[in-house]
XYZ file of C-alpha atoms in Angstrom:
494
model
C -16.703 -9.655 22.053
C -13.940 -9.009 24.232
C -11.599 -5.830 24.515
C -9.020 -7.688 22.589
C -11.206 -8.795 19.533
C -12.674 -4.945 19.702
C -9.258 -3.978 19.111
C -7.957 -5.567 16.772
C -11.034 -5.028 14.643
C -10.453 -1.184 14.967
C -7.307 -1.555 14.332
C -7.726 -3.633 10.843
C -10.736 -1.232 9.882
C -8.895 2.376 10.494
C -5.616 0.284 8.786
C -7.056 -0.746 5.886
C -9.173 2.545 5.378
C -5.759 4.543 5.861
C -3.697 2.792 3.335
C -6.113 2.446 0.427
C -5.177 6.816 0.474
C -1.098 6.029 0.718
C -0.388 4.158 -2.404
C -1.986 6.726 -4.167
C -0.297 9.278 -2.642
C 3.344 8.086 -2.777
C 3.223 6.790 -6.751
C 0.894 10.311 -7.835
C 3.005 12.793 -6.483
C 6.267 10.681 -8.377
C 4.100 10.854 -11.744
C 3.273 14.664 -11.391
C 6.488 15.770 -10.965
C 7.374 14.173 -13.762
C 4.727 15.209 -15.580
C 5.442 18.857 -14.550
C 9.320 17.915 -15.358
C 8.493 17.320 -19.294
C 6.131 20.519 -19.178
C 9.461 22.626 -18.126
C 11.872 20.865 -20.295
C 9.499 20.868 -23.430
C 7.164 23.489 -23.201
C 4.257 21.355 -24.133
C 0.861 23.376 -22.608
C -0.480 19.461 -22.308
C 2.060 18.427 -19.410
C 1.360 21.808 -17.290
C -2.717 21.142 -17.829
C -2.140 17.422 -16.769
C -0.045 18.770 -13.888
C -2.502 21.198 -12.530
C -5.193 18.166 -13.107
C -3.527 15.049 -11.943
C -1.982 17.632 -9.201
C -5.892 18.843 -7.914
C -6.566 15.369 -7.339
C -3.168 14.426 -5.488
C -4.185 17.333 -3.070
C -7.552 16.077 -2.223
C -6.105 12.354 -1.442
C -2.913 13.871 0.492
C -5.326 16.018 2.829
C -7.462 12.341 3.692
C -4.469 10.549 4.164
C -3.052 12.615 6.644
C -6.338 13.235 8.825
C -7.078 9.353 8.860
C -3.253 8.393 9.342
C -3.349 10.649 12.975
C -5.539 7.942 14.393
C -3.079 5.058 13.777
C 0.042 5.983 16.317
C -2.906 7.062 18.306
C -4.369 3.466 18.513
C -0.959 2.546 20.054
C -0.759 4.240 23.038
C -4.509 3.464 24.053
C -6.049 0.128 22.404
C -2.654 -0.988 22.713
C -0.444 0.578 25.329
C 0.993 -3.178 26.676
C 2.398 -3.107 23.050
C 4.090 -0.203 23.156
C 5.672 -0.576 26.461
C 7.274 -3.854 24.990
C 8.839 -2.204 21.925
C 8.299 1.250 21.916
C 11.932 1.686 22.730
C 12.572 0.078 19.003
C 9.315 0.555 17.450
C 9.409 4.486 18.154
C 11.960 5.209 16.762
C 11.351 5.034 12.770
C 7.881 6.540 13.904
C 9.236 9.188 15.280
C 11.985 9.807 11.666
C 9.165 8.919 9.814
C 7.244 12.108 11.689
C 10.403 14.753 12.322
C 12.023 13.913 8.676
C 9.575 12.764 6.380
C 6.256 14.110 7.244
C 7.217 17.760 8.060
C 9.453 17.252 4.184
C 6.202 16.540 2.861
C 3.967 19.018 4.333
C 6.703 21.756 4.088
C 7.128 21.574 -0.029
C 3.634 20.571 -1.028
C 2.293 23.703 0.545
C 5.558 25.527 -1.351
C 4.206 23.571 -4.524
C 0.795 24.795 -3.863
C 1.483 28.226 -3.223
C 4.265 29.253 -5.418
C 3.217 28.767 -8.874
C 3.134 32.172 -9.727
C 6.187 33.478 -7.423
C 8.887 30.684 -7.407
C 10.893 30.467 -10.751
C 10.122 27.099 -13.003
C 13.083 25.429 -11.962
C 12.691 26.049 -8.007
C 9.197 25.013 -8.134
C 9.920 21.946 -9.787
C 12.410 21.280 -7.015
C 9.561 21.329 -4.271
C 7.514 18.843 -6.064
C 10.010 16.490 -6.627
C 11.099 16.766 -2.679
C 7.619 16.394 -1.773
C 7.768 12.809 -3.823
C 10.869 12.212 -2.200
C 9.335 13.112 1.274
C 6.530 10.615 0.542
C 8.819 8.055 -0.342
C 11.424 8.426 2.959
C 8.006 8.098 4.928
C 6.907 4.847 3.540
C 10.538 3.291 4.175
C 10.558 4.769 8.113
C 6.851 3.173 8.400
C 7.813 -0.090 6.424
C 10.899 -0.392 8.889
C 8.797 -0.126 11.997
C 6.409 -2.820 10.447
C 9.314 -5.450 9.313
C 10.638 -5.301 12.358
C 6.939 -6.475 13.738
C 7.748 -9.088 11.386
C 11.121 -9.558 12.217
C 12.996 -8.329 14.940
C 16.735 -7.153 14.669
C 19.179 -4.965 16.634
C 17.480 -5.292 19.703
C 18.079 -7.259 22.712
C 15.216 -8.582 25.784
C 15.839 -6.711 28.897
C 14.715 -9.402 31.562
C 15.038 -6.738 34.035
C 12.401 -3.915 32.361
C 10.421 -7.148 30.989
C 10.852 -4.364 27.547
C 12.665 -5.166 24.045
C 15.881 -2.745 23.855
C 17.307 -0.960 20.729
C 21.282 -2.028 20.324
C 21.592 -0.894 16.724
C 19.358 1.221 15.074
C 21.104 0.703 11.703
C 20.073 -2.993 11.642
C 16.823 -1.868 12.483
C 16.695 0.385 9.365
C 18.022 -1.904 7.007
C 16.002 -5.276 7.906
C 16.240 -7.318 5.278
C 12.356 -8.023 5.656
C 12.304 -3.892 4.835
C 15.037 -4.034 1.871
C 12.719 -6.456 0.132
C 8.934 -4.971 1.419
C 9.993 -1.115 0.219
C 10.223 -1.676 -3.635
C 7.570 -4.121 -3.000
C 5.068 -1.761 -1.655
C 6.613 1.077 -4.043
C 5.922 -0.952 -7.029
C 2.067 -1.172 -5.768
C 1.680 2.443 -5.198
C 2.955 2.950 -8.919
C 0.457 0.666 -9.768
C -1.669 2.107 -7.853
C -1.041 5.676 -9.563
C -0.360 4.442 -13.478
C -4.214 2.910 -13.165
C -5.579 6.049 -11.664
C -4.054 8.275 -13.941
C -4.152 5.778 -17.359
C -7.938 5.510 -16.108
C -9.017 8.742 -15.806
C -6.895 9.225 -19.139
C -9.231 6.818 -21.041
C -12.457 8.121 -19.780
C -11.578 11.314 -20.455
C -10.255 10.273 -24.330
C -13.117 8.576 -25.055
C -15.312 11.282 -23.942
C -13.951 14.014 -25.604
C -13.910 11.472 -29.007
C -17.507 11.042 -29.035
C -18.097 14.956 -28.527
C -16.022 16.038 -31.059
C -14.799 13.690 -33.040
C -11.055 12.016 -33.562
C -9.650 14.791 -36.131
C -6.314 16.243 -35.418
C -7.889 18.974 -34.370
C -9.306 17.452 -31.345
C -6.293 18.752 -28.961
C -8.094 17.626 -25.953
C -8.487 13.766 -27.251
C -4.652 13.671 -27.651
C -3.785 15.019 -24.552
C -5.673 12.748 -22.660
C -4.339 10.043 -25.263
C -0.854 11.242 -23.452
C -1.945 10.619 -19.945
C -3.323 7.361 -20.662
C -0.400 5.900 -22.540
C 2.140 7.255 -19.382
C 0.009 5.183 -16.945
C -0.022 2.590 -19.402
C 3.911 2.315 -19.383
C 3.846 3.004 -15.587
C 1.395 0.050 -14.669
C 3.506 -2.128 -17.403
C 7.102 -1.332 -15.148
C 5.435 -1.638 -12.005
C 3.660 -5.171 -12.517
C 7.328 -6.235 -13.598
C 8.706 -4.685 -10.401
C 5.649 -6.564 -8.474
C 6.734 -9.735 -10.085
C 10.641 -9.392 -9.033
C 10.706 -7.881 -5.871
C 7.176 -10.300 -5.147
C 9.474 -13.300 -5.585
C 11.797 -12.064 -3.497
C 9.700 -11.308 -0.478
C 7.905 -14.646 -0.921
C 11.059 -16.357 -0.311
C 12.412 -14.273 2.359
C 8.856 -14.997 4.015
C 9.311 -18.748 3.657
C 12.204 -18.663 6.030
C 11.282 -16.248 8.155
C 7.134 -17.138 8.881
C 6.935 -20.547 6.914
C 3.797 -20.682 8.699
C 2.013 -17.943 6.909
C 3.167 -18.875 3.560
C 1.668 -22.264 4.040
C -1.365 -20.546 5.166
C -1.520 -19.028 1.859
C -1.186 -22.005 0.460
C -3.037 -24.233 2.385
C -0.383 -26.571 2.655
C -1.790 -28.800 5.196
C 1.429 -31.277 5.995
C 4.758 -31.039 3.978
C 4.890 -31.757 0.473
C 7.396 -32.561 -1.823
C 7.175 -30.545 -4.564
C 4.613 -28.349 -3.329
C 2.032 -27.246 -5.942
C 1.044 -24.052 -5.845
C -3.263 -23.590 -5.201
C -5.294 -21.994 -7.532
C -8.394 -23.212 -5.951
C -9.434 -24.839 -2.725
C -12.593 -26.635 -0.779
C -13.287 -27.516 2.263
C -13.506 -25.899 5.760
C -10.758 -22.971 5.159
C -11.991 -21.056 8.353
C -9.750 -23.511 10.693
C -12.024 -25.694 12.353
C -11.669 -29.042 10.131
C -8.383 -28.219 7.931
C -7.880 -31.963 6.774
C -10.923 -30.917 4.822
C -9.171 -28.596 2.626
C -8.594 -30.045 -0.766
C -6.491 -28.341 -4.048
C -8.606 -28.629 -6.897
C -6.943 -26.537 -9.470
C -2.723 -26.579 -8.903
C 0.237 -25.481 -10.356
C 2.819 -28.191 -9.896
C 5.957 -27.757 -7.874
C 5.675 -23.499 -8.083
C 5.316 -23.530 -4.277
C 8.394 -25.285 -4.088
C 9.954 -22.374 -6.229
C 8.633 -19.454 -4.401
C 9.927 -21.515 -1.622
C 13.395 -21.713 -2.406
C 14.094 -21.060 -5.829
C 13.993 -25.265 -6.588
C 11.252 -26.485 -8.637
C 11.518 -29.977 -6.361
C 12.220 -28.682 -3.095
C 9.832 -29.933 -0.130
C 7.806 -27.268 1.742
C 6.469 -27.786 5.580
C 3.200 -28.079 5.866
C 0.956 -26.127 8.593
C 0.129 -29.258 10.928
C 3.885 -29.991 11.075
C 4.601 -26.337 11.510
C 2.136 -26.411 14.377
C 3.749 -28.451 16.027
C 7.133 -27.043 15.761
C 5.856 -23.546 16.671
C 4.534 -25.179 20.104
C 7.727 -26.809 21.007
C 9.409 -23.897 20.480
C 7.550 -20.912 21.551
C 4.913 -23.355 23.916
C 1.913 -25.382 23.914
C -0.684 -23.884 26.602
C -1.461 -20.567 27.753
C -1.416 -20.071 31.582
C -4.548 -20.995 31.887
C -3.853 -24.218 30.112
C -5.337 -23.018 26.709
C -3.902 -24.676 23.446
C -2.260 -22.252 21.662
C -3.279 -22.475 17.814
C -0.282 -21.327 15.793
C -1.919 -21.428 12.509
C -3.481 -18.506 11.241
C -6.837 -17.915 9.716
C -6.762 -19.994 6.820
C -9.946 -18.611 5.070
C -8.076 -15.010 5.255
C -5.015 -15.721 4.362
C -5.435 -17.959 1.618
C -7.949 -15.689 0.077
C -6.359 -12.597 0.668
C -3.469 -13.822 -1.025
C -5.018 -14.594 -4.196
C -6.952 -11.277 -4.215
C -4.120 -9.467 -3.877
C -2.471 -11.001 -7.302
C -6.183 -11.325 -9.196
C -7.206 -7.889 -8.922
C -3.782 -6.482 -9.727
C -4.822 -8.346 -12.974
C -7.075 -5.540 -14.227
C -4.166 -3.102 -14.262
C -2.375 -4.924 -16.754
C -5.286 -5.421 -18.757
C -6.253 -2.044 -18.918
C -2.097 -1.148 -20.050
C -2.202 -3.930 -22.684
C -5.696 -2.173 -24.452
C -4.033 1.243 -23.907
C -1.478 0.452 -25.713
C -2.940 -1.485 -28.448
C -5.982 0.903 -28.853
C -4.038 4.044 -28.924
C -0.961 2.581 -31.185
C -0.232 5.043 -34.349
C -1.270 7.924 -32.834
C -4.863 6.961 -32.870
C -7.353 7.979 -30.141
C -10.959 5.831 -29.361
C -14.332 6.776 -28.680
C -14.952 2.618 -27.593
C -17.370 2.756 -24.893
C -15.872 -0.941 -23.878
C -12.793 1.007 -23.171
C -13.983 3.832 -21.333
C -15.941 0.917 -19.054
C -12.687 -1.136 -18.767
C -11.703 1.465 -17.421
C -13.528 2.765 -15.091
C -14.182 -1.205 -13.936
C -9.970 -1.340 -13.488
C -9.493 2.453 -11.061
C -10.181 0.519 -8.026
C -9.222 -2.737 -8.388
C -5.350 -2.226 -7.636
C -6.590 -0.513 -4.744
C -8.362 -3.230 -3.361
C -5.360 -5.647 -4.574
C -2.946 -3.424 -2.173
C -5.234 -3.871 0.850
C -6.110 -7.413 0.267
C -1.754 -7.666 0.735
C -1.859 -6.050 3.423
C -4.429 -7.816 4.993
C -2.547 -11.227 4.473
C 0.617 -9.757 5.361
C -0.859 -8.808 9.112
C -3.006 -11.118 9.481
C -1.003 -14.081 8.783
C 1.456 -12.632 11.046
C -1.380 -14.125 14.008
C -0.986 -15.235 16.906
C 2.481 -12.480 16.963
C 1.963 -9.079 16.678
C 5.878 -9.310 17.136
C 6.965 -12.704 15.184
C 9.965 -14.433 16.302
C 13.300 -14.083 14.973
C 13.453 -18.053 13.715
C 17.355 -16.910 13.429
C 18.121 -14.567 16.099
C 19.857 -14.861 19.225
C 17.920 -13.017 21.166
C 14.202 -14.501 20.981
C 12.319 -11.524 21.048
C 8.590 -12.047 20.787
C 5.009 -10.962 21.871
C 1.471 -12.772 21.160
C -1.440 -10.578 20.155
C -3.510 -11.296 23.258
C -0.756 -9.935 25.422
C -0.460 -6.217 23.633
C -3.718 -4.741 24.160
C -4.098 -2.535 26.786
C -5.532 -3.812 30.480
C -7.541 -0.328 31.582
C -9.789 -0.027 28.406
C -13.293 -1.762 28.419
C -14.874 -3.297 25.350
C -17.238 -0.413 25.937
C -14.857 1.846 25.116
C -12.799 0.530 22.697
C -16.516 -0.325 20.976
C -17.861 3.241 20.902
C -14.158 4.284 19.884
C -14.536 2.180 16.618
C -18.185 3.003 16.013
C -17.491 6.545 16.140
C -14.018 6.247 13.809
C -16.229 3.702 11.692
C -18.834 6.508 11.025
C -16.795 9.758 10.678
C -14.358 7.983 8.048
C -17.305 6.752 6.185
C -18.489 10.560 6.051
C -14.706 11.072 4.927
C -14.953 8.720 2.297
C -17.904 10.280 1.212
C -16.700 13.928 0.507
C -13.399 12.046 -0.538
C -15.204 10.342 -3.280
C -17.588 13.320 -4.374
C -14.407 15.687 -4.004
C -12.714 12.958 -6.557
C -15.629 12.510 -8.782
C -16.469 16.125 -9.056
C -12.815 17.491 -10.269
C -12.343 14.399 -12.344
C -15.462 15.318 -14.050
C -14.389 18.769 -14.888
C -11.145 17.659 -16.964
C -7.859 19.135 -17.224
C -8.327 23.370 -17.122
C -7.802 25.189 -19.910
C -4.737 27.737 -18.543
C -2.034 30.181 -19.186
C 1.791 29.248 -18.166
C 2.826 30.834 -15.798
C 4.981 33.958 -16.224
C 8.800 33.923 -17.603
C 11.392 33.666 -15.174
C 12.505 36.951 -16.450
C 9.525 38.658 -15.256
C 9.375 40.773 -12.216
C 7.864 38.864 -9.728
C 9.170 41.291 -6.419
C 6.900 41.801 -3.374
C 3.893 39.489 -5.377
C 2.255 37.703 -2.674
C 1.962 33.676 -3.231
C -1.641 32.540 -4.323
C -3.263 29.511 -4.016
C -3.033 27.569 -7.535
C -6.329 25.777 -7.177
């Protein structure tokens, strides 16, 4: 394999390892803080033990994500330096908001959060969780804007000159519409994400505590956990509406903006009038015979609708859309190399149907929540407690699998034309990766980050499993504001 290849498969591997942590991250610390907002305003002992719970294992995920995140802005200057020459004029700078503003937010009131349970007053601590959310949200919609505009350039012109890609307006940049419609997108996920980790853990808690001692009234633990369960039940429910809408939305921004990779995810061969959306396809996906690919399970005319909102609408198919792509942005390579515009078929296709079947799970696991634990009632069903555990990871997965289509049928761009700009700024993946590093290196580079992050994910995992498995602690509020708190040092709450 060749330096490029090596690349890019780093690149996907440390990517995909790094954001199954975020979406956790971003939609947990939002349902904490609210979870420690109904302990304050009610006084309920359940919300502060579910806050110091859910809370433990918010820590453990925050302190992963951030160690395995370093490596990505890394990967830019070295795998890819001929990349950020081109844009890092543009690219850098919601990198660099995301890091100033939004990281050092973050960092800067979780460790207040942390520490100050027993110093700062109720109200005050509250306030640092809820800016820690807000910290976690600013830096997904810095890092989303440097990404959309990957996907779609704005406010910047070509410099022939510098042979670089030139900020003009770094508002446009920060409110691409491709990032107006990906941000609730990807925030809808992570409270997916979170309302199935939480709802989860909820349930296998409920259930276990049922079968030890029973479902009386008196079984305070059983109802708590009944609590958790049913907030993550009502959290996945809102989010999968919010993945619906603001799904749409993206799907039909995408259609105008890379028709070619939603006809990938298709596998809309040649244009179609109505276009039916896939449900199942045969034949040779992988790209090397795709007149072979045949729909045998459709949904008529919905491609059409994602399209454009028109039931009857005709959609461009991907030889036709070949073939438009190589008039306009060229045919050969310099070395006289037919360049194939159509992206991995087998990926993108499957990716994309991952990404909505797994999320599947989630709202099976909210409709038995709700249903099982109706009246009051709490279960001791071990088909719940499997359910489950069976439905933790999938929305995980279903978040990666997105962003694997998303990326990869961006290919061959790693900056897609503008179809509407002006200015026809551009870059193919073969051209961004950086001329002085060897396949050597960039192959011992991702063997190495291959094996320490699968040590990571092991002491992740264990870290997980083992403070999940002790429950929510039984614990004393913390003192009145009233009391005299002068000169007491802060401790660490966990």
């Amino acid at each position: 394999m060749e330096a490029l290849d090596l690349a890019r498969w780093q690149f996907g591997i440390t990517t995909v390892y790094h954001f199954m942590l975020v979406p956790l991250t971003i939609g947990l610390s939002t349902l904490v803080a609210i979870m420690q907002t109904a302990w304050v305003r009610t006084g309920n002992e359940k919300w502060l033990r579910l806050t110091k719970f859910y809370g433990k294992l918010l820590l453990i995920n925050f302190a992963l994500g951030v160690a395995t995140g370093i490596v990505q802005e890394f990967q830019f200057g070295m795998n890819w330096s001929n990349y950020s020459r081109y844009v890092g004029d543009v690219f850098g700078a919601p990198l660099a908001m995301e890091a100033l503003a939004a990281f050092f937010l973050e960092s800067t009131f979780l460790g207040l959060w942390i520490f100050g349970w027993d110093r700062l007053s109720k109200k005050v601590h509250l306030a640092t969780v809820w800016a820690f959310s807000i910290g976690s949200l600013m830096s997904a919609y810095f890092i989303l804007a440097a990404n959309s505009w990957m996907q779609h350039p704005v406010g910047a012109i070509y410099n022939e000159e510098t042979g670089r890609a030139e900020m003009t307006d770094i508002w446009a940049v920060l409110t691409n519409n491709t990032t107006l419609v990906a941000f609730p997108h990807v925030i809808a996920t992570a409270f997916l994400v979170a309302g199935t980790f939480v709802a989860g853990i909820g349930v296998w808690w409920m259930v276990k505590s049922v079968r030890a001692n029973g479902d009386g009234p008196e079984n305070t633990d059983a109802s708590m956990y009944r609590t958790a369960a049913r907030f993550g039940a009502v959290v996945m429910l809102i989010a999968g509406v919010g993945l619906l809408v603001t799904g749409d939305l993206q799907a039909k921004l995408m259609f105008k903006q890379q028709p070619i990779k939603m006809a990938a995810a298709e596998g809309l061969m040649n244009t179609e009038q109505p276009a039916a959306f896939s449900l199942l396809a045969i034949g040779n996906l992988a790209g090397n015979d795709p007149e072979s690919v045949k729909h045998v399970l459709e949904i008529p005319g919905l491609t059409s609708y994602l399209a454009t909102g028109d039931w009857d609408a005709p959609v461009t198919g991907i030889n036709q859309l070949q073939e438009i792509y190589s008039e306009r942005y060229g045919a050969t390579t310099a070395d006289g190399e037919t360049i194939e515009y159509r992206p991995n078929l087998l990926v993108t296709y499957w990716s994309f149907r991952l990404m909505i079947g797994l999320a599947a799970f989630s709202a099976a696991l909210a409709l038995a929540i709700l249903w099982v634990t109706r009246k009051k009632q709490v279960s001791g069903a071990l088909w719940f407690k499997r359910l489950a555990l069976v439905a933790i990871p999938m929305p995980f997965f279903a978040s990666a699998f997105g962003w694997i289509f998303t990326e990869m049928g961006r290919q061959p761009f790693v900056v897609a034309p503008n179809p509407t700009g002006s200015d026809q700024i551009l870059m193919m993946t073969m051209f961004g990766n950086s001329d002085s590093v060897s396949a050597g290196e960039v192959l011992t580079s991702m063997i190495t980050f291959t094996v320490v992050y699968g040590v990571l994910g092991v002491f992740w995992f264990r870290l997980q499993k083992r403070y999940t498995s002790e429950g929510a602690p039984v614990i004393a509020p913390p003192p009145d504001d009233s009391d005299d708190e002068a000169g007491k040092p802060m401790s660490f709450a966990y």
